[in-house]
Amino acid sequence: MTTITPPTAVAGASVVRDRRPNAAREAWLIAGRDMLHWVREPWGIVFGLAFNIMLILMFGFLFGGAIELPGGGDYIAFLLPGMFALTMLFGLESTMTAMAEDAKRGITDRFRSLPISSASVALGRAIADLASSALSLAVLMLGGLLIGWRPTTGPGEVALGIVLLLWLRFSLLWLGIFLGLRFRGAGATTAVQVLVWPIGFLSTVFVSAETMPGWLGAIATWNPVSATAAATRELFGNPTGTTSGWFAENAVLAASVWPLVITAVFLPLAAGAYRRLRR
């Protein structure tokens, strides 16, 4: 006896299959939603770029003439890769603020009520912020070329340097997402904004660690931002400001490992903070 399956049953099965969570597709949709907000209100990105360009001009042309590099070299060529790395850090508070606002306004709860993967919301935010960071980095590199900065190595080394910069940014995104989900008060956002500055400036972005007191230079050298700055200087063929030491010989390795450690710590913490949100 042949059993005939009603068309409605087939259609229903299709709908069920279509409703199965697809984290990658859902993350792209949520990332598109975030990027659409930036298209409608681009001022945050514009002012962030303007601020970074102002720092480059101020340190490069106002203070740069008074700064000497160990081992010699042009200060602008030393500064620009460091500023690229610092820009990857400065987006941390915007990620935290966006996640905190979505959670506070109930948008995150709406996402949680939908039949979508629990990973797609945070992943979508990470994709959108990474795209924004790539655009900001491209604009800064173009600005650097206009004021005289030049990479002197081949396309492969330059591409690896860009990958390391975005790799640092990707890892810091999970720190921002975790903080945004865990601490949603205005005071917490202000505290993170204040803390970003010492972390960024206590590095080798603007000056070489060899010009600092020994203990301070050691702290600055072990800063993840310093590791990425040193690696990109090496890969771009720019002055590194270092003449000896482990980091001078293993900058690319350090710039690869630091973001891996940050991601390994804060990605699970961000996932746990998302699961603990109340409906």
mmCIF file of C-alpha atoms in Angstrom, residues 63-197:
data_model
loop_
_atom_site.group_PDB
_atom_site.id
_atom_site.type_symbol
_atom_site.label_atom_id
_atom_site.label_comp_id
_atom_site.label_asym_id
_atom_site.label_seq_id
_atom_site.Cartn_x
_atom_site.Cartn_y
_atom_site.Cartn_z
ATOM 1 C CA PHE A 63 56.225 66.507 19.062
ATOM 2 C CA GLY A 64 57.955 64.339 16.486
ATOM 3 C CA GLY A 65 60.892 66.677 15.965
ATOM 4 C CA ALA A 66 61.906 66.302 19.611
ATOM 5 C CA ILE A 67 61.742 62.481 19.707
ATOM 6 C CA GLU A 68 64.789 60.412 18.805
ATOM 7 C CA LEU A 69 64.568 56.705 18.067
ATOM 8 C CA PRO A 70 67.096 54.123 19.284
ATOM 9 C CA GLY A 71 68.778 52.841 16.150
ATOM 10 C CA GLY A 72 67.724 55.913 14.178
ATOM 11 C CA GLY A 73 65.012 56.306 11.579
ATOM 12 C CA ASP A 74 62.197 58.639 10.626
ATOM 13 C CA TYR A 75 59.698 59.264 13.430
ATOM 14 C CA ILE A 76 56.644 59.413 11.145
ATOM 15 C CA ALA A 77 57.540 55.964 9.805
ATOM 16 C CA PHE A 78 57.836 54.743 13.410
ATOM 17 C CA LEU A 79 54.610 56.429 14.568
ATOM 18 C CA LEU A 80 52.137 55.322 11.890
ATOM 19 C CA PRO A 81 52.181 51.535 12.549
ATOM 20 C CA GLY A 82 51.807 52.288 16.252
ATOM 21 C CA MET A 83 48.803 54.498 15.557
ATOM 22 C CA PHE A 84 47.249 51.737 13.460
ATOM 23 C CA ALA A 85 47.531 49.403 16.467
ATOM 24 C CA LEU A 86 46.188 52.046 18.854
ATOM 25 C CA THR A 87 43.142 52.538 16.629
ATOM 26 C CA MET A 88 42.304 48.860 17.066
ATOM 27 C CA LEU A 89 42.137 49.486 20.829
ATOM 28 C CA PHE A 90 40.165 52.733 20.708
ATOM 29 C CA GLY A 91 37.085 50.984 19.276
ATOM 30 C CA LEU A 92 36.683 48.931 22.472
ATOM 31 C CA GLU A 93 34.361 51.364 24.229
ATOM 32 C CA SER A 94 32.084 51.745 21.188
ATOM 33 C CA THR A 95 31.581 47.967 21.075
ATOM 34 C CA MET A 96 30.839 47.895 24.795
ATOM 35 C CA THR A 97 28.414 50.814 24.531
ATOM 36 C CA ALA A 98 26.503 49.268 21.615
ATOM 37 C CA MET A 99 26.091 45.922 23.360
ATOM 38 C CA ALA A 100 25.077 47.597 26.625
ATOM 39 C CA GLU A 101 22.493 49.781 24.856
ATOM 40 C CA ASP A 102 20.967 46.812 23.024
ATOM 41 C CA ALA A 103 20.719 44.875 26.276
ATOM 42 C CA LYS A 104 19.267 47.824 28.208
ATOM 43 C CA ARG A 105 16.647 48.637 25.563
ATOM 44 C CA GLY A 106 15.505 45.018 25.326
ATOM 45 C CA ILE A 107 16.772 44.466 21.784
ATOM 46 C CA THR A 108 19.014 41.628 22.895
ATOM 47 C CA ASP A 109 16.039 40.006 24.655
ATOM 48 C CA ARG A 110 14.060 40.178 21.413
ATOM 49 C CA PHE A 111 16.875 38.391 19.623
ATOM 50 C CA ARG A 112 16.926 35.753 22.363
ATOM 51 C CA SER A 113 13.202 35.113 21.866
ATOM 52 C CA LEU A 114 13.706 34.319 18.183
ATOM 53 C CA PRO A 115 14.539 30.814 16.894
ATOM 54 C CA ILE A 116 18.127 31.768 16.102
ATOM 55 C CA SER A 117 21.502 30.557 17.293
ATOM 56 C CA SER A 118 22.632 32.049 20.598
ATOM 57 C CA ALA A 119 26.035 32.767 19.041
ATOM 58 C CA SER A 120 24.708 34.815 16.149
ATOM 59 C CA VAL A 121 24.009 38.049 18.079
ATOM 60 C CA ALA A 122 27.519 38.523 19.442
ATOM 61 C CA LEU A 123 29.078 37.181 16.238
ATOM 62 C CA GLY A 124 27.043 39.629 14.164
ATOM 63 C CA ARG A 125 28.249 42.502 16.311
ATOM 64 C CA ALA A 126 31.839 41.288 15.937
ATOM 65 C CA ILE A 127 31.531 41.094 12.128
ATOM 66 C CA ALA A 128 30.062 44.594 11.899
ATOM 67 C CA ASP A 129 32.712 46.121 14.165
ATOM 68 C CA LEU A 130 35.487 44.318 12.338
ATOM 69 C CA ALA A 131 34.213 45.735 9.036
ATOM 70 C CA SER A 132 34.145 49.216 10.556
ATOM 71 C CA SER A 133 37.698 48.762 11.863
ATOM 72 C CA ALA A 134 38.917 47.611 8.449
ATOM 73 C CA LEU A 135 37.427 50.735 6.876
ATOM 74 C CA SER A 136 38.999 52.984 9.528
ATOM 75 C CA LEU A 137 42.356 51.278 9.051
ATOM 76 C CA ALA A 138 42.183 51.772 5.276
ATOM 77 C CA VAL A 139 41.453 55.483 5.725
ATOM 78 C CA LEU A 140 44.312 55.901 8.220
ATOM 79 C CA MET A 141 46.760 54.090 5.952
ATOM 80 C CA LEU A 142 45.741 56.311 3.060
ATOM 81 C CA GLY A 143 46.224 59.356 5.281
ATOM 82 C CA GLY A 144 49.639 58.046 6.282
ATOM 83 C CA LEU A 145 50.652 57.716 2.641
ATOM 84 C CA LEU A 146 49.601 61.333 2.066
ATOM 85 C CA ILE A 147 51.891 62.649 4.840
ATOM 86 C CA GLY A 148 54.906 60.629 3.761
ATOM 87 C CA TRP A 149 54.653 57.230 5.439
ATOM 88 C CA ARG A 150 55.679 54.333 3.205
ATOM 89 C CA PRO A 151 55.912 50.560 3.721
ATOM 90 C CA THR A 152 59.183 49.346 2.236
ATOM 91 C CA THR A 153 58.528 45.600 2.126
ATOM 92 C CA GLY A 154 56.607 43.413 -0.285
ATOM 93 C CA PRO A 155 52.830 42.912 -0.588
ATOM 94 C CA GLY A 156 52.944 39.688 1.439
ATOM 95 C CA GLU A 157 54.528 41.337 4.472
ATOM 96 C CA VAL A 158 52.164 44.317 4.253
ATOM 97 C CA ALA A 159 49.145 42.005 4.024
ATOM 98 C CA LEU A 160 50.333 40.035 7.072
ATOM 99 C CA GLY A 161 50.746 43.277 9.000
ATOM 100 C CA ILE A 162 47.152 44.267 8.194
ATOM 101 C CA VAL A 163 45.939 40.805 9.230
ATOM 102 C CA LEU A 164 47.720 41.144 12.590
ATOM 103 C CA LEU A 165 46.104 44.535 13.177
ATOM 104 C CA LEU A 166 42.629 43.147 12.496
ATOM 105 C CA TRP A 167 43.453 40.054 14.552
ATOM 106 C CA LEU A 168 44.135 42.318 17.542
ATOM 107 C CA ARG A 169 40.876 44.147 16.899
ATOM 108 C CA PHE A 170 38.942 40.868 16.665
ATOM 109 C CA SER A 171 40.230 39.747 20.048
ATOM 110 C CA LEU A 172 39.415 43.081 21.699
ATOM 111 C CA LEU A 173 35.878 42.877 20.307
ATOM 112 C CA TRP A 174 35.143 39.959 22.620
ATOM 113 C CA LEU A 175 36.421 41.960 25.570
ATOM 114 C CA GLY A 176 34.076 44.807 24.575
ATOM 115 C CA ILE A 177 31.127 42.459 24.053
ATOM 116 C CA PHE A 178 31.695 40.838 27.450
ATOM 117 C CA LEU A 179 31.929 44.194 29.226
ATOM 118 C CA GLY A 180 28.841 45.484 27.425
ATOM 119 C CA LEU A 181 26.781 42.466 28.478
ATOM 120 C CA ARG A 182 28.146 42.275 32.009
ATOM 121 C CA PHE A 183 28.296 45.962 33.006
ATOM 122 C CA ARG A 184 25.524 48.036 31.486
ATOM 123 C CA GLY A 185 25.573 51.203 33.608
ATOM 124 C CA ALA A 186 26.765 54.583 32.338
ATOM 125 C CA GLY A 187 29.480 54.571 34.992
ATOM 126 C CA ALA A 188 30.946 51.333 33.654
ATOM 127 C CA THR A 189 31.162 52.768 30.129
ATOM 128 C CA THR A 190 32.902 55.883 31.433
ATOM 129 C CA ALA A 191 35.342 53.751 33.436
ATOM 130 C CA VAL A 192 36.295 51.741 30.344
ATOM 131 C CA GLN A 193 36.738 54.920 28.311
ATOM 132 C CA VAL A 194 39.079 56.261 30.996
ATOM 133 C CA LEU A 195 41.050 53.004 31.251
ATOM 134 C CA VAL A 196 41.595 52.737 27.488
ATOM 135 C CA TRP A 197 43.856 55.787 27.561
#
